[in-house]
Amino acid sequence: MHTKEACVGERRLKECERGTTRIFFPLFLSHLQSWVCFSSLPSTGTKPSWIVQSAALPVDPIQENYVRQVRDCIFSVAYPTPFKSRVLLVAVSKVVLEEILDLDVSITETDDFLQFVSGGKVGIGFVPLAHRYGGHQFGSWAGQLGDGRAHMIGVYTNRYGERWELQLKGSGKTPYSRDGDGRAVLRSSVREFLCSEAMHYLGIPTSRAASLVVSDDDVWRDQFYNGNVKKERGAVVLRVAKSWFRIGSLEILAHSGELDLQRSLLDFIIQEHFPSISMNDSNRYLDFFSRVVSETANLIALWMSVGFAHGVCNTDNFSLLSITIDYGPFGFMESYDPDFVPNTSDDERRYKIGNQANVGLFNLDKLLQALKPLLDSRQKQLAFQIVEGYSSHYYLHFTELFKAKLGFLGEGEDDYYLIAFLLRLMEDTKADFTMTFRQLSEITQDQLKELHIPKEYWALQDLAKHKFFSDWVTMYLLRLRRSRYTQERLWGSLCARICRESSGKKGQTVSNKGDSDSKRRKRMTSINPRYVLRNWMAESAIRKAEMNDFSGVHLLQQVLQHPFQRQSVAEKAGYALHPPTWAKDLKVSCSS
C-alpha cells in the first residue's frame, strides 16, 4: 500500500469509527477524487488544460463530445447524459456500498444517490472521463475502441487504504461511441450486475457492481442482428474496480507509435498496482509481463473450474490486473460441452469455452507485441520464454483446481487422467457440469461403491448411463481410499480409448491419508457451487424486471452470495434442478 493511500485510509477509518462504521453521502462525495485536475488555469477566452492526478497521463484537449479519432492521450473528458424520464433503483450491492465505498446503505433511499448512480448529476469539481483504448476483436485489429458508453466518475480510497475506480456503464455517448448511442439496456445490465457479484462470491477475481438503475427512456436494439429492432429501456450500472486498464490500453499506444506515452502509462500501472516491482528496475516491464501471463492463466483456469464462458475474449476485454471485466454475452455451461458458445454473435465459435485458454495465449502474445518497442533484445527473448510457459502454467493450475473439485489430497501421478476421463464421460452423456461436481460432493462413497445413485442426484444419474461409469467410479474410489495401483492394471486400453494419452508411468502412490468421507464431502461442498447464474435464471429475473418487478433480481442476489450453501428459497425456485425445457431456446448476443 502506498503511503498516501495508507494515510487516506487511516483518516477514513477514523471517520468511520465515530459512532458508526459507515459514512453518509455528502462525506463520501467530499472524499471522492476526480481523476483529473487543471495542469494550467485557463485565461480569458482559452480552454483549460487537464492532466491526470498523480501521473503524467494527458487528457484529450478537445472537450467537445463528438465521435472522433483521438491521439496523444489516455482519456477524454466526457460528461454522462442524464435520462429524460423517471429513474428507478433496481438493486444495490450492500456489501460493495458498505465494505468498499464506506457508505451507509440508507443513502440508497435518497434522490442524491439516485442522481449520482444514474449519471444525472456529477459532483461539483468532478471531471468525468472516457478511456481511450484499442483492441483485437475476434482475432483482428479493430483500431480505436474506447469507452463508448462508460464514464469514469471518480476514485475512492476507503478505510482500508484500497483505491477503487468508479465507472458508470450505459451513461451516454463519448468520443469513442462510434455508431452507438451510449446506452445499455435493462436485460444486459441485469446480467452484468448479477454476474459480477456472483463471480466474486465464487472466489473469482472480478470487477464489482454497486448499483443498477433503470429508466423509461426508449433504447432501440436489434438483439440478434436479424433486422428485428425492438424498443427497450435504458439502464446504468455503477461498476467499481481497482483498475479498468486492459491489454487494449497499451495496444492503441503501440499501434499509434506513442511510445513515450505508453511508457508513462505502463509506469503508472506498475507503480499503482504492482508495488512489489521496483520502479528502478530496468527489467520492470519484463516482470510486469510475467505477472500478467501467470495471473491470466490462473484466471482462465478459475473460469473453467466453474464452467464460465466469457463470450467475448477480445484484448479490449482482458484486464491488465487479470480480473474478469465487461460482462456481455457470457454463460455458465449447463451440459458439459467443450464447444459451448454462449454468444450467438460468435459465428466462428472462436470463444467457445474449450478455447478460452488458447485465446488467453493469443491475447498475451498481442500484449507482448505492444511491449516489444520498450524492451531490449535480451528482454524480448526472455519475454518470449515467459509466454511460452503460459500453457504449462495454465494446465498445472487447471489440474490443481479440478483435483480439489474431486476431493483429492496430495499428489497422484494419474490425477489428470481421472479428471480427463470424467470430463469425457460428462461430454458423452451431456451431464450437467455444475451439478455433477456438486453431487459428487454430496453423495457418500458407499453409495458410489454400490452404484446406488439416489434420485436427488439427477446429474450423476445421467452420468451413470455411460458404459464406463463404473470403471471410473472404481478408479475414483481407489484414489480416495489411499490405495496403491498400477496404471497398466487399471487404465490399459480403456485409458487410451477415453483419454487418448498415456503418461508412460507404471505406478503411483496416492495420498488421501487420514481423510474420511465426511471430511471429503465437507471439503468438496465448500468449492463446488450448488448455484451459478444460469442464463435461464437471469432471464426469469429480467422478464420480471421489465415489468418493474425487481424481486427476481433480489432473489438471485441473495442466493448467489452463498453459492456453496443449500438454501431453501433457491431449492424452491428450482435453481438446483434440471434446467427447464424452455431454457434450451435462450440466446444471448453482443447486442446490449
Coordinates of C-alpha atoms in Angstrom, one line a residue:
M1 CA 0.0 0.0 0.0
H2 CA 1.4 3.4 -0.9
T3 CA 2.0 5.9 1.9
K4 CA -0.6 8.4 0.5
E5 CA -3.3 5.7 0.3
A6 CA -2.4 4.4 3.8
C7 CA -2.8 7.9 5.2
V8 CA -6.1 8.4 3.4
G9 CA -7.3 5.0 4.6
E10 CA -6.4 5.8 8.2
R11 CA -8.2 9.1 8.1
R12 CA -11.2 7.4 6.6
L13 CA -11.1 4.6 9.2
K14 CA -11.2 7.2 12.0
E15 CA -14.1 9.0 10.4
C16 CA -16.0 5.6 10.1
E17 CA -15.3 4.8 13.8
R18 CA -17.0 8.0 15.0
G19 CA -20.2 6.3 16.2
T20 CA -20.7 4.1 13.1
T21 CA -18.7 2.0 10.7
R22 CA -20.2 3.8 7.7
I23 CA -20.3 7.3 6.3
F24 CA -23.0 9.2 4.6
F25 CA -23.3 10.5 1.1
P26 CA -22.1 14.2 1.4
L27 CA -19.0 13.0 3.3
F28 CA -18.4 10.3 0.6
L29 CA -18.6 12.8 -2.2
S30 CA -16.1 15.0 -0.3
H31 CA -13.6 12.2 -0.3
L32 CA -14.2 11.0 -3.8
Q33 CA -11.3 12.2 -6.0
S34 CA -11.6 13.3 -9.6
W35 CA -9.2 11.6 -12.0
V36 CA -8.0 15.0 -13.4
C37 CA -7.1 18.5 -12.3
F38 CA -6.0 21.6 -14.1
S39 CA -2.4 21.5 -15.3
S40 CA -2.8 25.2 -16.2
L41 CA -5.6 27.5 -15.2
P42 CA -7.4 28.9 -18.2
S43 CA -7.1 32.6 -19.1
T44 CA -9.9 34.6 -20.6
G45 CA -11.1 33.0 -23.9
T46 CA -8.9 29.9 -23.6
K47 CA -9.7 26.3 -22.6
P48 CA -8.3 24.6 -19.5
S49 CA -5.6 22.1 -19.8
W50 CA -6.2 18.8 -18.0
I51 CA -3.8 16.2 -16.5
V52 CA -4.5 13.0 -14.6
Q53 CA -3.7 13.4 -10.9
S54 CA -0.5 11.7 -9.6
A55 CA 0.7 10.8 -13.1
A56 CA 1.7 12.5 -16.3
L57 CA -1.1 10.9 -18.2
P58 CA -2.5 13.5 -20.6
V59 CA -6.2 14.1 -21.3
D60 CA -7.6 15.0 -24.7
P61 CA -7.5 18.8 -25.0
I62 CA -10.7 18.7 -27.2
Q63 CA -13.6 18.8 -24.7
E64 CA -16.5 18.8 -27.1
N65 CA -18.3 15.4 -27.0
Y66 CA -18.4 14.1 -30.6
V67 CA -17.1 10.9 -32.1
R68 CA -13.6 11.2 -33.5
Q69 CA -10.2 9.6 -33.7
V70 CA -8.1 10.6 -30.6
R71 CA -4.4 10.8 -30.3
D72 CA -1.7 11.5 -27.7
C73 CA -3.8 11.0 -24.6
I74 CA -5.2 8.3 -22.3
F75 CA -8.6 9.8 -21.5
S76 CA -11.1 12.2 -23.0
V77 CA -13.4 14.5 -20.9
A78 CA -17.0 13.3 -21.3
Y79 CA -20.0 14.0 -19.2
P80 CA -22.8 11.5 -18.6
T81 CA -26.0 12.2 -20.4
P82 CA -28.9 12.2 -17.9
F83 CA -32.0 10.2 -18.6
K84 CA -35.1 12.2 -19.7
S85 CA -37.6 10.1 -17.8
R86 CA -38.0 8.8 -14.3
V87 CA -35.3 6.6 -12.9
L88 CA -35.9 3.6 -10.6
L89 CA -33.4 1.8 -8.4
V90 CA -33.4 -1.9 -9.3
A91 CA -30.8 -3.1 -6.9
V92 CA -27.7 -2.3 -4.9
S93 CA -24.9 -4.4 -3.5
K94 CA -25.0 -3.7 0.2
V95 CA -21.5 -5.2 0.6
V96 CA -20.0 -3.1 -2.1
L97 CA -21.5 0.1 -0.7
E98 CA -20.6 -0.7 2.9
E99 CA -17.3 -2.6 2.7
I100 CA -15.7 -1.0 -0.4
L101 CA -17.3 2.5 -0.5
D102 CA -17.8 3.0 3.3
L103 CA -21.4 4.1 2.6
D104 CA -24.3 3.6 4.9
V105 CA -26.9 1.7 2.9
S106 CA -29.6 4.1 3.9
I107 CA -28.2 6.6 1.3
T108 CA -29.8 4.5 -1.4
E109 CA -33.2 5.9 -0.4
T110 CA -32.1 9.5 -1.3
D111 CA -32.5 11.3 -4.5
D112 CA -28.9 12.5 -4.4
F113 CA -27.8 8.8 -4.6
L114 CA -30.2 8.0 -7.4
Q115 CA -28.9 11.0 -9.4
F116 CA -25.3 10.1 -8.8
V117 CA -25.5 6.4 -9.9
S118 CA -27.7 7.2 -12.9
G119 CA -25.4 9.9 -14.3
G120 CA -28.0 12.6 -13.6
K121 CA -25.6 14.8 -11.6
V122 CA -21.8 15.0 -11.3
G123 CA -20.2 16.2 -8.1
I124 CA -19.0 19.8 -8.1
G125 CA -15.5 20.0 -9.4
F126 CA -15.5 16.5 -10.8
V127 CA -14.4 15.8 -14.4
P128 CA -15.8 12.5 -15.8
L129 CA -13.6 10.7 -18.3
A130 CA -13.8 8.1 -21.0
H131 CA -10.8 5.9 -21.5
R132 CA -9.1 5.6 -24.9
Y133 CA -8.1 2.0 -25.9
G134 CA -8.0 -0.3 -28.9
G135 CA -8.1 -4.0 -29.3
H136 CA -8.1 -7.2 -31.3
Q137 CA -11.7 -8.3 -31.7
F138 CA -12.4 -11.8 -32.9
G139 CA -8.7 -12.1 -33.9
S140 CA -8.4 -8.9 -35.9
W141 CA -7.1 -5.5 -35.0
A142 CA -10.1 -3.2 -34.7
G143 CA -8.3 0.1 -34.2
Q144 CA -9.6 2.7 -31.8
L145 CA -12.4 1.4 -29.5
G146 CA -12.5 3.1 -26.0
D147 CA -15.3 3.6 -23.5
G148 CA -18.2 4.2 -25.9
R149 CA -20.8 4.2 -23.1
A150 CA -18.9 4.3 -19.9
H151 CA -17.8 7.2 -17.7
M152 CA -15.1 7.2 -15.0
I153 CA -16.7 9.4 -12.3
G154 CA -14.1 9.2 -9.6
V155 CA -11.6 7.4 -7.5
Y156 CA -12.2 6.5 -3.9
T157 CA -9.7 5.4 -1.2
N158 CA -11.6 3.6 1.5
R159 CA -10.9 3.0 5.2
Y160 CA -8.6 0.0 4.4
G161 CA -6.5 2.2 2.1
E162 CA -7.8 0.4 -1.0
R163 CA -8.1 2.6 -4.1
W164 CA -11.3 1.9 -6.2
E165 CA -12.3 3.4 -9.6
L166 CA -16.0 4.2 -10.1
Q167 CA -17.4 3.9 -13.5
L168 CA -20.9 4.2 -14.9
K169 CA -21.9 1.9 -17.8
G170 CA -24.7 2.9 -20.1
S171 CA -24.5 6.6 -19.2
G172 CA -24.3 8.2 -22.6
K173 CA -22.2 9.0 -25.6
T174 CA -18.4 9.7 -25.6
P175 CA -15.9 10.4 -28.3
Y176 CA -15.5 6.6 -28.5
S177 CA -19.1 5.7 -29.1
R178 CA -18.6 5.1 -32.8
D179 CA -22.1 4.3 -34.2
G180 CA -23.5 3.6 -30.8
D181 CA -26.0 5.6 -28.7
G182 CA -24.0 5.4 -25.5
R183 CA -26.8 3.4 -23.7
A184 CA -27.1 0.0 -22.2
V185 CA -30.5 -1.8 -21.9
L186 CA -32.0 -3.4 -18.9
R187 CA -31.6 -7.0 -19.9
S188 CA -27.8 -6.7 -20.3
S189 CA -27.4 -4.5 -17.3
V190 CA -29.2 -7.0 -15.0
R191 CA -26.9 -9.7 -16.3
E192 CA -23.8 -7.7 -15.6
F193 CA -24.9 -6.6 -12.2
L194 CA -25.7 -10.1 -11.1
C195 CA -22.8 -11.9 -12.7
S196 CA -20.0 -9.6 -11.4
E197 CA -21.3 -10.1 -7.9
A198 CA -21.8 -13.8 -8.4
M199 CA -18.3 -14.3 -9.7
H200 CA -16.9 -12.6 -6.6
Y201 CA -18.7 -15.0 -4.3
L202 CA -17.4 -17.9 -6.3
G203 CA -13.9 -16.7 -5.5
I204 CA -13.0 -15.4 -9.0
P205 CA -11.3 -12.1 -9.4
T206 CA -13.8 -9.6 -10.9
S207 CA -15.0 -6.1 -11.1
R208 CA -17.9 -5.4 -8.7
A209 CA -21.3 -3.8 -9.2
A210 CA -22.5 -1.3 -6.7
S211 CA -25.9 -0.4 -8.1
L212 CA -28.3 -0.9 -11.0
V213 CA -30.9 1.7 -12.2
V214 CA -33.5 1.6 -15.0
S215 CA -35.2 4.5 -16.8
D216 CA -38.3 4.7 -19.1
D217 CA -36.1 6.2 -21.9
D218 CA -36.6 4.3 -25.1
V219 CA -33.5 2.5 -26.4
W220 CA -33.7 0.6 -29.7
R221 CA -31.9 -2.6 -30.2
D222 CA -31.6 -5.4 -32.8
Q223 CA -30.9 -8.0 -30.3
F224 CA -29.9 -10.8 -32.7
Y225 CA -28.9 -8.7 -35.7
N226 CA -31.7 -10.1 -37.8
G227 CA -33.4 -6.8 -38.6
N228 CA -35.9 -7.2 -35.8
V229 CA -35.4 -3.9 -34.0
K230 CA -37.2 -3.6 -30.7
K231 CA -37.8 -0.9 -28.1
E232 CA -36.1 -1.5 -24.7
R233 CA -35.4 0.6 -21.6
G234 CA -32.1 2.3 -20.8
A235 CA -30.2 1.3 -17.7
V236 CA -27.0 2.2 -15.9
V237 CA -24.7 0.0 -13.7
L238 CA -22.2 1.6 -11.3
R239 CA -19.2 -0.6 -11.6
V240 CA -16.1 -0.5 -9.4
A241 CA -12.7 -2.0 -9.9
K242 CA -9.1 -1.4 -8.8
S243 CA -8.3 -0.5 -12.4
W244 CA -10.1 -0.5 -15.7
F245 CA -6.9 -0.7 -17.8
R246 CA -6.8 -3.5 -20.2
I247 CA -4.5 -5.0 -22.9
G248 CA -6.0 -2.7 -25.4
S249 CA -4.9 0.3 -23.3
L250 CA -1.3 -0.4 -24.3
E251 CA -2.1 -1.8 -27.8
I252 CA -3.6 1.5 -29.0
L253 CA -0.4 3.4 -28.0
A254 CA 1.9 0.9 -29.6
H255 CA -0.1 0.9 -32.8
S256 CA -0.1 4.7 -32.9
G257 CA 3.6 5.0 -32.2
E258 CA 3.0 6.9 -29.0
L259 CA 5.8 5.2 -27.2
D260 CA 6.6 7.9 -24.6
L261 CA 3.0 7.9 -23.6
Q262 CA 2.9 4.1 -23.5
R263 CA 5.9 4.1 -21.2
S264 CA 4.3 6.7 -18.9
L265 CA 1.0 4.6 -18.7
L266 CA 2.9 1.4 -18.0
D267 CA 4.9 3.0 -15.3
F268 CA 1.7 4.4 -13.7
I269 CA 0.1 0.9 -13.8
I270 CA 3.1 -0.7 -12.3
Q271 CA 3.5 1.9 -9.5
E272 CA -0.2 1.8 -8.6
H273 CA -1.0 -1.9 -9.0
F274 CA 2.3 -3.9 -8.9
P275 CA 4.0 -2.5 -5.8
S276 CA 6.4 -5.4 -5.5
I277 CA 8.0 -4.4 -8.8
S278 CA 10.7 -1.7 -8.3
M279 CA 10.4 1.3 -10.4
N280 CA 14.2 1.5 -10.5
D281 CA 14.5 -2.0 -12.0
S282 CA 15.4 -1.9 -15.7
N283 CA 13.5 -5.2 -16.1
R284 CA 10.3 -3.9 -14.6
Y285 CA 8.3 -4.2 -17.9
L286 CA 9.5 -7.8 -18.1
D287 CA 8.4 -8.5 -14.5
F288 CA 5.1 -6.9 -15.2
F289 CA 4.6 -9.1 -18.3
S290 CA 5.5 -12.2 -16.3
R291 CA 2.9 -11.4 -13.7
V292 CA 0.2 -10.7 -16.2
V293 CA 0.9 -14.0 -18.0
S294 CA 0.7 -16.1 -14.9
E295 CA -2.3 -14.3 -13.5
T296 CA -4.2 -14.5 -16.8
A297 CA -3.5 -18.3 -16.8
N298 CA -4.8 -18.5 -13.3
L299 CA -7.9 -16.5 -14.1
I300 CA -8.9 -18.6 -17.1
A301 CA -8.4 -21.8 -15.1
L302 CA -10.7 -20.4 -12.5
W303 CA -13.3 -19.7 -15.2
M304 CA -13.1 -23.3 -16.4
S305 CA -13.4 -24.6 -12.9
V306 CA -16.9 -23.2 -12.6
G307 CA -17.9 -23.7 -16.3
F308 CA -17.8 -20.0 -17.1
A309 CA -17.6 -18.8 -20.7
H310 CA -16.9 -15.1 -21.0
G311 CA -18.3 -14.9 -24.6
V312 CA -16.1 -12.0 -25.9
C313 CA -12.5 -12.6 -25.0
N314 CA -11.1 -9.7 -27.1
T315 CA -8.0 -7.9 -26.0
D316 CA -10.0 -4.9 -25.0
N317 CA -11.9 -7.1 -22.6
F318 CA -8.9 -8.6 -20.9
S319 CA -7.8 -6.7 -17.7
L320 CA -4.1 -6.0 -17.1
L321 CA -4.9 -6.8 -13.4
S322 CA -6.3 -10.2 -14.5
I323 CA -9.8 -9.6 -13.2
T324 CA -13.0 -10.5 -15.0
I325 CA -14.4 -7.4 -16.7
D326 CA -17.0 -6.4 -19.3
Y327 CA -19.8 -9.0 -18.8
G328 CA -21.7 -9.3 -22.0
P329 CA -22.9 -12.5 -23.7
F330 CA -21.4 -14.8 -21.1
G331 CA -22.8 -18.1 -20.0
F332 CA -22.3 -20.8 -17.4
M333 CA -22.2 -24.1 -19.2
E334 CA -25.0 -26.5 -18.3
S335 CA -24.5 -29.8 -20.1
Y336 CA -20.7 -30.3 -20.3
D337 CA -19.6 -29.4 -23.8
P338 CA -16.1 -28.1 -24.7
D339 CA -17.7 -26.5 -27.8
F340 CA -20.2 -24.5 -25.7
V341 CA -20.5 -20.9 -27.1
P342 CA -22.8 -18.6 -25.1
N343 CA -22.6 -15.8 -27.7
T344 CA -24.8 -16.2 -30.8
S345 CA -22.8 -13.4 -32.5
D346 CA -19.7 -15.7 -32.4
D347 CA -20.4 -17.4 -35.7
E348 CA -16.9 -18.9 -35.9
R349 CA -17.1 -20.2 -32.3
R350 CA -13.8 -18.6 -31.6
Y351 CA -14.7 -18.0 -28.0
K352 CA -16.1 -21.4 -27.1
I353 CA -15.4 -22.5 -23.6
G354 CA -12.8 -25.1 -24.6
N355 CA -10.8 -22.4 -26.5
Q356 CA -10.6 -19.8 -23.8
A357 CA -7.1 -20.9 -22.7
N358 CA -5.8 -20.7 -26.3
V359 CA -7.4 -17.2 -26.7
G360 CA -5.7 -16.1 -23.5
L361 CA -2.4 -17.1 -25.1
F362 CA -3.3 -15.1 -28.2
N363 CA -4.2 -12.0 -26.2
L364 CA -0.9 -12.3 -24.2
D365 CA 1.0 -12.5 -27.5
K366 CA -0.7 -9.3 -28.5
L367 CA 0.4 -7.7 -25.2
L368 CA 3.9 -8.8 -25.9
Q369 CA 3.8 -7.3 -29.4
A370 CA 2.7 -4.0 -27.8
L371 CA 5.5 -4.1 -25.2
K372 CA 8.3 -5.0 -27.6
P373 CA 9.3 -1.4 -28.6
L374 CA 10.0 -0.9 -24.8
L375 CA 12.2 -4.0 -24.5
D376 CA 15.8 -4.6 -25.5
S377 CA 16.9 -7.7 -27.4
R378 CA 17.7 -9.7 -24.3
Q379 CA 14.4 -8.8 -22.7
K380 CA 12.4 -9.7 -25.8
Q381 CA 14.0 -13.1 -25.8
L382 CA 13.1 -13.6 -22.1
A383 CA 9.6 -12.3 -22.7
F384 CA 9.1 -14.9 -25.4
Q385 CA 10.2 -17.6 -23.0
I386 CA 7.7 -16.3 -20.4
V387 CA 4.8 -16.5 -22.8
E388 CA 6.0 -20.0 -23.9
G389 CA 5.5 -21.1 -20.3
Y390 CA 1.9 -20.0 -20.2
S391 CA 0.4 -23.3 -21.3
S392 CA 2.2 -25.3 -18.7
H393 CA 1.2 -22.8 -16.0
Y394 CA -2.4 -22.9 -17.1
Y395 CA -2.6 -26.7 -17.2
L396 CA -0.9 -27.0 -13.8
H397 CA -3.4 -24.6 -12.2
F398 CA -6.3 -26.2 -14.1
T399 CA -5.3 -29.7 -12.8
E400 CA -4.9 -28.4 -9.2
L401 CA -8.4 -26.8 -9.3
F402 CA -10.1 -30.0 -10.6
K403 CA -8.2 -32.2 -8.2
A404 CA -9.7 -30.1 -5.4
K405 CA -13.1 -30.3 -7.0
L406 CA -12.8 -34.1 -6.9
G407 CA -11.6 -34.1 -3.3
F408 CA -8.1 -35.2 -3.9
L409 CA -5.3 -34.5 -1.4
G410 CA -1.6 -34.7 -2.2
E411 CA -0.2 -35.7 -5.5
G412 CA -1.3 -38.6 -7.7
E413 CA 0.6 -39.3 -10.9
D414 CA -2.6 -40.1 -12.8
D415 CA -4.8 -37.5 -11.3
Y416 CA -5.0 -35.6 -14.6
Y417 CA -6.3 -38.8 -16.3
L418 CA -9.0 -39.3 -13.7
I419 CA -10.1 -35.7 -14.4
A420 CA -9.9 -36.2 -18.2
F421 CA -11.8 -39.5 -18.0
L422 CA -14.6 -37.9 -16.0
L423 CA -14.9 -35.0 -18.4
R424 CA -15.1 -37.3 -21.3
L425 CA -18.0 -39.3 -19.6
M426 CA -19.7 -36.0 -18.9
E427 CA -19.4 -34.9 -22.6
D428 CA -20.7 -38.2 -23.9
T429 CA -23.7 -38.2 -21.5
K430 CA -24.3 -34.4 -21.6
A431 CA -24.2 -34.4 -17.9
D432 CA -24.7 -31.1 -16.1
F433 CA -21.3 -29.5 -15.3
T434 CA -22.1 -27.7 -12.1
M435 CA -24.3 -30.4 -10.5
T436 CA -22.1 -33.3 -11.5
F437 CA -19.3 -32.0 -9.3
R438 CA -21.7 -30.8 -6.6
Q439 CA -23.5 -34.1 -6.4
L440 CA -20.1 -35.9 -6.2
S441 CA -19.5 -33.7 -3.2
E442 CA -22.7 -34.8 -1.6
I443 CA -23.0 -38.5 -2.3
T444 CA -21.3 -40.9 0.0
Q445 CA -18.6 -43.3 -1.0
D446 CA -20.7 -46.2 0.0
Q447 CA -23.5 -45.1 -2.4
L448 CA -21.0 -44.7 -5.2
K449 CA -19.4 -48.1 -4.5
E450 CA -22.8 -49.8 -4.8
L451 CA -23.6 -47.7 -7.8
H452 CA -26.7 -46.7 -5.9
I453 CA -27.5 -43.2 -7.2
P454 CA -30.5 -41.7 -5.4
K455 CA -33.0 -39.8 -7.5
E456 CA -31.9 -36.4 -6.0
Y457 CA -28.6 -36.8 -7.7
W458 CA -30.0 -36.4 -11.1
A459 CA -26.8 -35.3 -12.8
L460 CA -25.0 -38.4 -11.5
Q461 CA -27.9 -40.5 -12.8
D462 CA -27.3 -39.0 -16.2
L463 CA -23.6 -39.7 -15.9
A464 CA -24.2 -43.3 -14.8
K465 CA -25.8 -44.1 -18.1
H466 CA -22.3 -44.3 -19.6
K467 CA -20.9 -47.8 -20.0
F468 CA -17.6 -46.8 -18.5
F469 CA -19.1 -45.0 -15.5
S470 CA -18.5 -48.0 -13.1
D471 CA -14.9 -48.2 -14.3
W472 CA -14.4 -44.5 -13.4
V473 CA -16.0 -44.9 -10.0
T474 CA -13.7 -47.8 -9.2
M475 CA -10.6 -45.7 -10.0
Y476 CA -12.0 -42.7 -8.2
L477 CA -12.7 -44.6 -5.0
L478 CA -9.3 -46.2 -5.1
R479 CA -7.8 -42.8 -5.3
L480 CA -9.8 -41.5 -2.4
R481 CA -9.0 -44.6 -0.3
R482 CA -5.2 -44.1 -0.5
S483 CA -4.7 -47.3 -2.5
R484 CA -1.7 -48.2 -4.5
Y485 CA -2.4 -49.3 -8.0
T486 CA -0.7 -49.5 -11.4
Q487 CA -1.7 -47.6 -14.4
E488 CA -1.3 -50.7 -16.5
R489 CA -3.8 -52.7 -14.5
L490 CA -6.5 -50.0 -14.1
W491 CA -6.2 -48.0 -17.2
G492 CA -4.8 -50.1 -20.0
S493 CA -6.6 -49.8 -23.3
L494 CA -9.6 -48.1 -21.6
C495 CA -7.5 -45.0 -20.8
A496 CA -6.2 -45.0 -24.3
R497 CA -9.7 -45.0 -25.7
I498 CA -11.1 -42.4 -23.3
C499 CA -8.2 -40.0 -22.9
R500 CA -6.1 -40.8 -26.0
E501 CA -3.0 -40.2 -23.9
S502 CA -0.6 -42.2 -21.8
S503 CA 1.6 -40.9 -19.0
G504 CA 4.2 -43.6 -19.5
K505 CA 4.4 -44.3 -15.8
K506 CA 3.7 -47.7 -14.2
G507 CA 2.6 -46.7 -10.8
Q508 CA 1.8 -44.1 -8.2
T509 CA 1.2 -43.6 -4.5
V510 CA -1.9 -41.6 -3.6
S511 CA -2.1 -39.6 -0.5
N512 CA -5.5 -39.0 1.0
K513 CA -4.0 -40.4 4.2
G514 CA -6.0 -39.6 7.3
D515 CA -9.0 -38.4 5.3
S516 CA -12.6 -39.5 5.9
D517 CA -15.7 -39.5 3.7
S518 CA -17.3 -36.8 5.8
K519 CA -14.2 -34.6 5.6
R520 CA -14.1 -35.1 1.8
R521 CA -17.7 -34.1 1.4
K522 CA -17.3 -31.1 3.6
R523 CA -14.2 -30.1 1.6
M524 CA -15.8 -30.6 -1.8
T525 CA -19.1 -28.8 -1.0
S526 CA -17.0 -25.8 0.0
I527 CA -15.6 -25.4 -3.5
N528 CA -18.2 -27.0 -5.8
P529 CA -21.1 -24.5 -6.0
R530 CA -24.7 -25.6 -5.9
Y531 CA -25.9 -22.5 -7.6
V532 CA -24.5 -20.5 -10.5
L533 CA -26.1 -17.8 -12.6
R534 CA -27.5 -19.9 -15.4
N535 CA -29.0 -18.0 -18.3
W536 CA -32.5 -19.1 -17.6
M537 CA -32.3 -17.8 -14.1
A538 CA -31.1 -14.4 -15.3
E539 CA -33.8 -14.4 -18.0
S540 CA -36.5 -15.1 -15.4
A541 CA -35.4 -12.1 -13.4
I542 CA -35.1 -9.9 -16.5
R543 CA -38.7 -10.7 -17.6
K544 CA -40.0 -9.6 -14.2
A545 CA -37.7 -6.5 -14.1
E546 CA -39.1 -5.4 -17.4
M547 CA -42.4 -5.1 -15.7
N548 CA -40.8 -3.2 -12.7
D549 CA -40.9 -6.3 -10.5
F550 CA -37.4 -6.5 -9.2
S551 CA -38.0 -9.4 -6.8
G552 CA -36.3 -11.9 -9.2
V553 CA -33.1 -9.8 -9.2
H554 CA -33.2 -9.5 -5.4
L555 CA -33.7 -13.3 -5.0
L556 CA -30.7 -14.1 -7.3
Q557 CA -28.6 -11.6 -5.4
Q558 CA -29.5 -13.3 -2.1
V559 CA -28.8 -16.8 -3.4
L560 CA -25.6 -16.1 -5.4
Q561 CA -24.0 -14.5 -2.3
H562 CA -23.9 -18.0 -0.8
P563 CA -23.4 -20.3 -3.8
F564 CA -21.9 -23.2 -1.8
Q565 CA -24.7 -23.4 0.8
R566 CA -28.0 -25.2 0.3
Q567 CA -30.8 -22.6 0.5
S568 CA -34.5 -23.3 0.8
V569 CA -35.5 -20.3 -1.3
A570 CA -33.2 -21.5 -4.1
E571 CA -34.4 -25.1 -3.9
K572 CA -38.0 -23.9 -4.1
A573 CA -37.1 -21.8 -7.2
G574 CA -35.6 -24.9 -8.8
Y575 CA -32.1 -23.4 -9.1
A576 CA -30.5 -26.9 -8.4
L577 CA -32.9 -28.9 -10.7
H578 CA -32.7 -29.8 -14.3
P579 CA -32.9 -26.6 -16.3
P580 CA -36.5 -26.0 -17.7
T581 CA -37.1 -27.1 -21.2
W582 CA -37.6 -23.5 -22.4
A583 CA -34.0 -22.7 -21.4
K584 CA -32.6 -24.6 -24.4
D585 CA -34.0 -21.9 -26.7
L586 CA -32.4 -19.0 -24.9
K587 CA -29.9 -16.9 -26.8
V588 CA -27.6 -14.0 -25.9
S589 CA -25.7 -11.8 -28.2
C590 CA -23.3 -8.8 -28.3
S591 CA -26.3 -6.5 -28.6
S592 CA -26.7 -4.8 -25.3

